[in-house]
Amino acid sequence: MAALRKMAVLRKWLFVILASGVLAVPALAENWTLFHHYDFNKPQFIHSHPFAKEHLVVQVDQGNPHRWSLALSNVANVLNYFGSDKIQIVVVAYGPGLKMLFANSPLKLRVQSLNAQGVEFDACHMTMLGIKAKTGHLPKLLPQAAVVPGGVIRIMQLEQHGFDLLKP
Protein backbone atom coordinates (compact mmCIF):
# COMPACT_ATOMS: atom_id res chain seq x y z
CA MET A 1 0.00 0.00 0.00
CA ALA A 2 2.75 2.46 0.90
CA ALA A 3 4.48 1.77 -2.40
CA LEU A 4 1.27 2.57 -4.32
CA ARG A 5 0.86 5.85 -2.43
CA LYS A 6 4.46 6.79 -3.16
CA MET A 7 3.95 5.98 -6.83
CA ALA A 8 0.80 8.14 -6.95
CA VAL A 9 2.61 11.04 -5.28
CA LEU A 10 5.54 10.68 -7.71
CA ARG A 11 3.19 10.66 -10.70
CA LYS A 12 1.43 13.76 -9.39
CA TRP A 13 4.74 15.64 -8.93
CA LEU A 14 5.97 14.53 -12.33
CA PHE A 15 2.77 15.84 -13.91
CA VAL A 16 3.11 19.18 -12.07
CA ILE A 17 6.76 19.55 -13.14
CA LEU A 18 6.09 18.67 -16.78
CA ALA A 19 2.99 20.86 -16.94
CA SER A 20 4.94 23.81 -15.57
CA GLY A 21 7.54 23.44 -18.30
CA VAL A 22 10.43 23.36 -15.83
CA LEU A 23 12.04 20.30 -17.40
CA ALA A 24 10.86 20.85 -20.93
CA VAL A 25 13.47 22.02 -23.41
CA PRO A 26 11.43 23.94 -25.95
CA ALA A 27 12.00 23.33 -29.64
CA LEU A 28 11.67 27.06 -30.30
CA ALA A 29 15.39 27.56 -30.74
CA GLU A 30 17.37 25.04 -32.71
CA ASN A 31 20.76 25.58 -31.13
CA TRP A 32 21.06 25.16 -27.37
CA THR A 33 24.70 23.98 -27.54
CA LEU A 34 26.19 27.07 -25.91
CA PHE A 35 23.43 27.20 -23.30
CA HIS A 36 23.83 23.60 -22.14
CA HIS A 37 27.63 23.63 -22.11
CA TYR A 38 28.19 27.20 -20.92
CA ASP A 39 31.32 27.85 -18.87
CA PHE A 40 32.05 31.52 -18.23
CA ASN A 41 35.79 30.81 -17.93
CA LYS A 42 36.01 28.88 -21.21
CA PRO A 43 34.15 30.52 -24.08
CA GLN A 44 32.77 28.22 -26.73
CA PHE A 45 31.71 29.20 -30.22
CA ILE A 46 29.45 27.92 -32.97
CA HIS A 47 31.99 28.78 -35.67
CA SER A 48 35.66 27.94 -35.29
CA HIS A 49 38.12 30.71 -36.18
CA PRO A 50 41.52 29.26 -35.26
CA PHE A 51 43.49 31.86 -37.24
CA ALA A 52 41.54 34.94 -36.20
CA LYS A 53 43.76 37.72 -34.94
CA GLU A 54 40.86 40.10 -34.29
CA HIS A 55 37.82 39.42 -32.13
CA LEU A 56 34.66 41.53 -32.04
CA VAL A 57 31.44 41.25 -30.05
CA VAL A 58 28.51 43.36 -31.25
CA GLN A 59 25.80 44.32 -28.77
CA VAL A 60 22.22 44.50 -30.06
CA ASP A 61 19.89 45.63 -27.29
CA GLN A 62 17.40 47.94 -29.00
CA GLY A 63 14.13 47.05 -30.70
CA ASN A 64 14.71 49.35 -33.65
CA PRO A 65 15.13 47.57 -37.03
CA HIS A 66 17.21 50.52 -38.29
CA ARG A 67 19.68 49.91 -35.45
CA TRP A 68 19.76 46.22 -36.32
CA SER A 69 20.51 47.09 -39.93
CA LEU A 70 23.30 49.43 -38.80
CA ALA A 71 24.78 46.68 -36.60
CA LEU A 72 24.70 44.15 -39.45
CA SER A 73 26.21 46.70 -41.86
CA ASN A 74 29.03 47.29 -39.35
CA VAL A 75 29.55 43.53 -39.11
CA ALA A 76 29.65 43.15 -42.90
CA ASN A 77 32.11 46.04 -43.24
CA VAL A 78 34.47 44.66 -40.59
CA LEU A 79 34.19 41.18 -42.06
CA ASN A 80 35.01 42.50 -45.54
CA TYR A 81 37.96 44.51 -44.25
CA PHE A 82 39.67 41.73 -42.30
CA GLY A 83 38.36 38.66 -44.13
CA SER A 84 36.36 35.87 -42.54
CA ASP A 85 39.47 33.86 -41.64
CA LYS A 86 41.15 36.76 -39.79
CA ILE A 87 38.31 37.94 -37.53
CA GLN A 88 35.84 36.28 -35.19
CA ILE A 89 32.57 38.15 -34.78
CA VAL A 90 29.82 37.37 -32.28
CA VAL A 91 26.56 39.34 -32.34
CA VAL A 92 24.76 39.19 -28.98
CA ALA A 93 21.07 40.12 -28.94
CA TYR A 94 19.14 40.72 -25.73
CA GLY A 95 16.29 42.83 -24.41
CA PRO A 96 14.30 44.43 -27.23
CA GLY A 97 17.20 43.62 -29.57
CA LEU A 98 16.37 39.92 -29.39
CA LYS A 99 13.58 40.58 -31.90
CA MET A 100 16.30 40.81 -34.55
CA LEU A 101 16.70 37.04 -34.15
CA PHE A 102 12.99 36.20 -34.18
CA ALA A 103 11.93 33.78 -36.91
CA ASN A 104 9.94 36.55 -38.60
CA SER A 105 12.75 39.14 -38.45
CA PRO A 106 12.86 41.52 -41.42
CA LEU A 107 16.65 40.98 -41.45
CA LYS A 108 16.63 37.19 -41.47
CA LEU A 109 18.27 36.94 -44.91
CA ARG A 110 21.15 39.17 -43.79
CA VAL A 111 21.56 37.13 -40.60
CA GLN A 112 21.61 33.94 -42.67
CA SER A 113 24.21 35.38 -45.05
CA LEU A 114 26.50 36.62 -42.28
CA ASN A 115 26.14 33.34 -40.40
CA ALA A 116 27.23 31.51 -43.56
CA GLN A 117 30.37 33.68 -43.49
CA GLY A 118 31.17 32.63 -39.92
CA VAL A 119 29.44 35.31 -37.84
CA GLU A 120 27.85 33.89 -34.68
CA PHE A 121 24.46 35.15 -33.47
CA ASP A 122 23.76 34.64 -29.75
CA ALA A 123 20.30 34.96 -28.20
CA CYS A 124 19.76 35.82 -24.53
CA HIS A 125 17.90 33.12 -22.63
CA MET A 126 17.00 35.56 -19.83
CA THR A 127 15.20 37.76 -22.35
CA MET A 128 13.48 34.67 -23.76
CA LEU A 129 12.21 33.82 -20.26
CA GLY A 130 10.92 37.40 -19.84
CA ILE A 131 9.00 37.04 -23.09
CA LYS A 132 7.64 33.68 -21.95
CA ALA A 133 6.42 35.25 -18.70
CA LYS A 134 4.46 37.85 -20.70
CA THR A 135 3.19 35.71 -23.60
CA GLY A 136 3.10 32.22 -22.15
CA HIS A 137 5.65 30.83 -24.63
CA LEU A 138 9.23 31.26 -25.70
CA PRO A 139 9.79 33.20 -28.92
CA LYS A 140 10.56 31.27 -32.10
CA LEU A 141 14.08 32.15 -33.21
CA LEU A 142 15.95 31.97 -36.49
CA PRO A 143 17.82 28.67 -36.85
CA GLN A 144 21.11 30.62 -36.88
CA ALA A 145 20.56 31.84 -33.30
CA ALA A 146 22.50 30.10 -30.53
CA VAL A 147 21.00 30.44 -27.06
CA VAL A 148 23.31 31.67 -24.29
CA PRO A 149 22.35 31.99 -20.60
CA GLY A 150 22.42 35.79 -20.69
CA GLY A 151 23.34 38.43 -23.25
CA VAL A 152 25.19 40.70 -20.84
CA ILE A 153 26.95 37.69 -19.32
CA ARG A 154 28.10 36.57 -22.77
CA ILE A 155 29.40 40.05 -23.59
CA MET A 156 31.29 40.18 -20.28
CA GLN A 157 32.77 36.77 -20.97
CA LEU A 158 33.94 37.70 -24.44
CA GLU A 159 35.39 41.03 -23.32
CA GLN A 160 37.36 39.24 -20.60
CA HIS A 161 38.75 36.96 -23.32
CA GLY A 162 40.02 39.75 -25.57
CA PHE A 163 36.99 40.68 -27.68
CA ASP A 164 36.46 44.34 -28.58
CA LEU A 165 32.91 45.59 -27.93
CA LEU A 166 30.87 47.46 -30.53
CA LYS A 167 27.56 49.06 -29.50
CA PRO A 168 26.03 50.54 -32.66
mmCIF file of C-alpha atoms in Angstrom:
data_model
loop_
_atom_site.group_PDB
_atom_site.id
_atom_site.type_symbol
_atom_site.label_atom_id
_atom_site.label_comp_id
_atom_site.label_asym_id
_atom_site.label_seq_id
_atom_site.Cartn_x
_atom_site.Cartn_y
_atom_site.Cartn_z
ATOM 1 C CA MET A 1 0.000 0.000 0.000
ATOM 2 C CA ALA A 2 2.754 2.461 0.900
ATOM 3 C CA ALA A 3 4.477 1.771 -2.401
ATOM 4 C CA LEU A 4 1.272 2.566 -4.321
ATOM 5 C CA ARG A 5 0.858 5.852 -2.431
ATOM 6 C CA LYS A 6 4.464 6.787 -3.159
ATOM 7 C CA MET A 7 3.946 5.976 -6.832
ATOM 8 C CA ALA A 8 0.799 8.138 -6.948
ATOM 9 C CA VAL A 9 2.607 11.044 -5.284
ATOM 10 C CA LEU A 10 5.541 10.680 -7.714
ATOM 11 C CA ARG A 11 3.186 10.662 -10.702
ATOM 12 C CA LYS A 12 1.430 13.764 -9.393
ATOM 13 C CA TRP A 13 4.737 15.642 -8.931
ATOM 14 C CA LEU A 14 5.970 14.532 -12.333
ATOM 15 C CA PHE A 15 2.767 15.838 -13.907
ATOM 16 C CA VAL A 16 3.114 19.185 -12.069
ATOM 17 C CA ILE A 17 6.758 19.545 -13.136
ATOM 18 C CA LEU A 18 6.089 18.673 -16.779
ATOM 19 C CA ALA A 19 2.986 20.859 -16.939
ATOM 20 C CA SER A 20 4.940 23.814 -15.571
ATOM 21 C CA GLY A 21 7.537 23.441 -18.301
ATOM 22 C CA VAL A 22 10.431 23.364 -15.827
ATOM 23 C CA LEU A 23 12.044 20.302 -17.401
ATOM 24 C CA ALA A 24 10.856 20.854 -20.933
ATOM 25 C CA VAL A 25 13.469 22.023 -23.412
ATOM 26 C CA PRO A 26 11.428 23.939 -25.953
ATOM 27 C CA ALA A 27 12.002 23.328 -29.639
ATOM 28 C CA LEU A 28 11.665 27.058 -30.304
ATOM 29 C CA ALA A 29 15.389 27.558 -30.743
ATOM 30 C CA GLU A 30 17.373 25.038 -32.705
ATOM 31 C CA ASN A 31 20.760 25.576 -31.133
ATOM 32 C CA TRP A 32 21.057 25.162 -27.369
ATOM 33 C CA THR A 33 24.702 23.982 -27.539
ATOM 34 C CA LEU A 34 26.187 27.075 -25.907
ATOM 35 C CA PHE A 35 23.434 27.197 -23.298
ATOM 36 C CA HIS A 36 23.827 23.599 -22.138
ATOM 37 C CA HIS A 37 27.632 23.627 -22.107
ATOM 38 C CA TYR A 38 28.193 27.198 -20.921
ATOM 39 C CA ASP A 39 31.320 27.852 -18.873
ATOM 40 C CA PHE A 40 32.054 31.523 -18.226
ATOM 41 C CA ASN A 41 35.786 30.814 -17.929
ATOM 42 C CA LYS A 42 36.012 28.879 -21.213
ATOM 43 C CA PRO A 43 34.149 30.523 -24.084
ATOM 44 C CA GLN A 44 32.769 28.218 -26.729
ATOM 45 C CA PHE A 45 31.707 29.203 -30.215
ATOM 46 C CA ILE A 46 29.451 27.920 -32.968
ATOM 47 C CA HIS A 47 31.991 28.779 -35.675
ATOM 48 C CA SER A 48 35.658 27.942 -35.289
ATOM 49 C CA HIS A 49 38.116 30.715 -36.178
ATOM 50 C CA PRO A 50 41.523 29.265 -35.257
ATOM 51 C CA PHE A 51 43.494 31.856 -37.242
ATOM 52 C CA ALA A 52 41.535 34.942 -36.201
ATOM 53 C CA LYS A 53 43.757 37.724 -34.938
ATOM 54 C CA GLU A 54 40.858 40.102 -34.292
ATOM 55 C CA HIS A 55 37.816 39.423 -32.128
ATOM 56 C CA LEU A 56 34.657 41.530 -32.043
ATOM 57 C CA VAL A 57 31.445 41.253 -30.046
ATOM 58 C CA VAL A 58 28.513 43.356 -31.247
ATOM 59 C CA GLN A 59 25.804 44.322 -28.768
ATOM 60 C CA VAL A 60 22.218 44.505 -30.060
ATOM 61 C CA ASP A 61 19.886 45.629 -27.295
ATOM 62 C CA GLN A 62 17.396 47.937 -28.998
ATOM 63 C CA GLY A 63 14.132 47.054 -30.696
ATOM 64 C CA ASN A 64 14.712 49.348 -33.653
ATOM 65 C CA PRO A 65 15.127 47.569 -37.030
ATOM 66 C CA HIS A 66 17.211 50.519 -38.291
ATOM 67 C CA ARG A 67 19.684 49.907 -35.448
ATOM 68 C CA TRP A 68 19.761 46.216 -36.323
ATOM 69 C CA SER A 69 20.513 47.086 -39.926
ATOM 70 C CA LEU A 70 23.299 49.431 -38.802
ATOM 71 C CA ALA A 71 24.779 46.676 -36.599
ATOM 72 C CA LEU A 72 24.696 44.154 -39.454
ATOM 73 C CA SER A 73 26.212 46.705 -41.856
ATOM 74 C CA ASN A 74 29.035 47.287 -39.351
ATOM 75 C CA VAL A 75 29.552 43.533 -39.107
ATOM 76 C CA ALA A 76 29.649 43.149 -42.897
ATOM 77 C CA ASN A 77 32.113 46.036 -43.244
ATOM 78 C CA VAL A 78 34.470 44.664 -40.591
ATOM 79 C CA LEU A 79 34.186 41.178 -42.063
ATOM 80 C CA ASN A 80 35.009 42.502 -45.538
ATOM 81 C CA TYR A 81 37.963 44.514 -44.252
ATOM 82 C CA PHE A 82 39.670 41.727 -42.297
ATOM 83 C CA GLY A 83 38.356 38.664 -44.134
ATOM 84 C CA SER A 84 36.363 35.872 -42.541
ATOM 85 C CA ASP A 85 39.465 33.861 -41.644
ATOM 86 C CA LYS A 86 41.148 36.762 -39.792
ATOM 87 C CA ILE A 87 38.314 37.935 -37.527
ATOM 88 C CA GLN A 88 35.842 36.276 -35.195
ATOM 89 C CA ILE A 89 32.568 38.155 -34.777
ATOM 90 C CA VAL A 90 29.825 37.370 -32.277
ATOM 91 C CA VAL A 91 26.560 39.339 -32.335
ATOM 92 C CA VAL A 92 24.760 39.187 -28.979
ATOM 93 C CA ALA A 93 21.069 40.118 -28.943
ATOM 94 C CA TYR A 94 19.142 40.715 -25.730
ATOM 95 C CA GLY A 95 16.290 42.826 -24.406
ATOM 96 C CA PRO A 96 14.297 44.428 -27.227
ATOM 97 C CA GLY A 97 17.205 43.616 -29.575
ATOM 98 C CA LEU A 98 16.370 39.921 -29.388
ATOM 99 C CA LYS A 99 13.582 40.584 -31.897
ATOM 100 C CA MET A 100 16.304 40.812 -34.554
ATOM 101 C CA LEU A 101 16.702 37.036 -34.151
ATOM 102 C CA PHE A 102 12.986 36.201 -34.177
ATOM 103 C CA ALA A 103 11.933 33.781 -36.915
ATOM 104 C CA ASN A 104 9.938 36.555 -38.603
ATOM 105 C CA SER A 105 12.752 39.135 -38.451
ATOM 106 C CA PRO A 106 12.864 41.522 -41.418
ATOM 107 C CA LEU A 107 16.648 40.976 -41.448
ATOM 108 C CA LYS A 108 16.629 37.191 -41.467
ATOM 109 C CA LEU A 109 18.271 36.935 -44.910
ATOM 110 C CA ARG A 110 21.150 39.172 -43.792
ATOM 111 C CA VAL A 111 21.559 37.132 -40.599
ATOM 112 C CA GLN A 112 21.613 33.937 -42.671
ATOM 113 C CA SER A 113 24.205 35.384 -45.052
ATOM 114 C CA LEU A 114 26.505 36.617 -42.283
ATOM 115 C CA ASN A 115 26.142 33.343 -40.403
ATOM 116 C CA ALA A 116 27.233 31.507 -43.564
ATOM 117 C CA GLN A 117 30.372 33.679 -43.492
ATOM 118 C CA GLY A 118 31.169 32.626 -39.923
ATOM 119 C CA VAL A 119 29.444 35.305 -37.844
ATOM 120 C CA GLU A 120 27.850 33.893 -34.683
ATOM 121 C CA PHE A 121 24.465 35.148 -33.470
ATOM 122 C CA ASP A 122 23.758 34.638 -29.755
ATOM 123 C CA ALA A 123 20.301 34.960 -28.203
ATOM 124 C CA CYS A 124 19.765 35.816 -24.531
ATOM 125 C CA HIS A 125 17.896 33.119 -22.628
ATOM 126 C CA MET A 126 16.996 35.565 -19.831
ATOM 127 C CA THR A 127 15.195 37.761 -22.352
ATOM 128 C CA MET A 128 13.483 34.672 -23.756
ATOM 129 C CA LEU A 129 12.207 33.824 -20.261
ATOM 130 C CA GLY A 130 10.920 37.396 -19.840
ATOM 131 C CA ILE A 131 8.998 37.040 -23.087
ATOM 132 C CA LYS A 132 7.640 33.679 -21.948
ATOM 133 C CA ALA A 133 6.424 35.255 -18.698
ATOM 134 C CA LYS A 134 4.458 37.849 -20.700
ATOM 135 C CA THR A 135 3.191 35.713 -23.597
ATOM 136 C CA GLY A 136 3.096 32.216 -22.149
ATOM 137 C CA HIS A 137 5.645 30.828 -24.626
ATOM 138 C CA LEU A 138 9.230 31.261 -25.703
ATOM 139 C CA PRO A 139 9.786 33.200 -28.924
ATOM 140 C CA LYS A 140 10.560 31.266 -32.097
ATOM 141 C CA LEU A 141 14.075 32.155 -33.213
ATOM 142 C CA LEU A 142 15.947 31.970 -36.486
ATOM 143 C CA PRO A 143 17.823 28.667 -36.848
ATOM 144 C CA GLN A 144 21.109 30.621 -36.882
ATOM 145 C CA ALA A 145 20.565 31.840 -33.303
ATOM 146 C CA ALA A 146 22.502 30.104 -30.534
ATOM 147 C CA VAL A 147 20.996 30.440 -27.062
ATOM 148 C CA VAL A 148 23.312 31.672 -24.290
ATOM 149 C CA PRO A 149 22.353 31.985 -20.597
ATOM 150 C CA GLY A 150 22.418 35.795 -20.693
ATOM 151 C CA GLY A 151 23.340 38.428 -23.250
ATOM 152 C CA VAL A 152 25.189 40.702 -20.840
ATOM 153 C CA ILE A 153 26.954 37.694 -19.318
ATOM 154 C CA ARG A 154 28.096 36.573 -22.772
ATOM 155 C CA ILE A 155 29.404 40.052 -23.593
ATOM 156 C CA MET A 156 31.285 40.182 -20.276
ATOM 157 C CA GLN A 157 32.770 36.766 -20.974
ATOM 158 C CA LEU A 158 33.936 37.701 -24.443
ATOM 159 C CA GLU A 159 35.391 41.029 -23.321
ATOM 160 C CA GLN A 160 37.359 39.240 -20.603
ATOM 161 C CA HIS A 161 38.750 36.955 -23.323
ATOM 162 C CA GLY A 162 40.015 39.752 -25.566
ATOM 163 C CA PHE A 163 36.988 40.683 -27.678
ATOM 164 C CA ASP A 164 36.455 44.344 -28.581
ATOM 165 C CA LEU A 165 32.913 45.586 -27.931
ATOM 166 C CA LEU A 166 30.875 47.464 -30.531
ATOM 167 C CA LYS A 167 27.555 49.062 -29.504
ATOM 168 C CA PRO A 168 26.033 50.544 -32.665
#
